[in-house]
XYZ file of C-alpha atoms in Angstrom:
51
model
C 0.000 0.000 0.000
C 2.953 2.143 0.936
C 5.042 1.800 -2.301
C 1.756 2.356 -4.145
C 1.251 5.652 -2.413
C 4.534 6.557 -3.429
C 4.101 5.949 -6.678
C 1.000 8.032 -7.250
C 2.835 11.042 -5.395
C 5.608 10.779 -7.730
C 2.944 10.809 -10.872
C 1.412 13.304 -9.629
C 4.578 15.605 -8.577
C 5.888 14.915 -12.531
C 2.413 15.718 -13.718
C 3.373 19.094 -11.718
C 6.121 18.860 -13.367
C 5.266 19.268 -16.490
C 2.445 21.635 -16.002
C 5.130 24.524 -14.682
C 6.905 23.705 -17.399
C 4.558 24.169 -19.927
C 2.969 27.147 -18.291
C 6.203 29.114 -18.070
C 6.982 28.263 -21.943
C 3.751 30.630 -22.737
C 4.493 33.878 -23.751
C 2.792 35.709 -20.626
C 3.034 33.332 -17.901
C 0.414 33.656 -15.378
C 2.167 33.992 -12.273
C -0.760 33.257 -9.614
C -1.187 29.937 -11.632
C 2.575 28.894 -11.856
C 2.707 29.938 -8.011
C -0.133 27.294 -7.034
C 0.945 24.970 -9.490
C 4.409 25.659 -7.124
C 2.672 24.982 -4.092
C 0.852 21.379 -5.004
C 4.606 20.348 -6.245
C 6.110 21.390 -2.530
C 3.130 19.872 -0.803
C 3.945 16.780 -2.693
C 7.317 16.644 -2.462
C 7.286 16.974 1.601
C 4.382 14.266 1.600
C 7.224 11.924 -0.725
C 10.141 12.765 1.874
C 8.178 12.409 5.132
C 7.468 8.287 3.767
């Protein structure tokens, strides 16, 4: 169940990923967007490390 868990974090934290990514490729970046998007990856990540 654990290693599961993990796994769908660490989807989900590339699917972040990519979202930044493509968001900050437009030509006007919207920054409240890119800082949310920010905020879910951080979440995430500290979910990943505390396991």
């Amino acid at each position: 169940m654990q290693n599961t868990h993990l796994t769908a974090l660490s989807a989900k934290h590339n699917v972040l990923d990519q979202r930044i990514a493509a968001e900050a490729q437009r030509p006007l970046p919207d920054q409240i967007i890119l800082a949310g998007l920010k905020k879910q990856k951080l979440r995430i990540k500290e979910e990943i490390a505390a396991n």
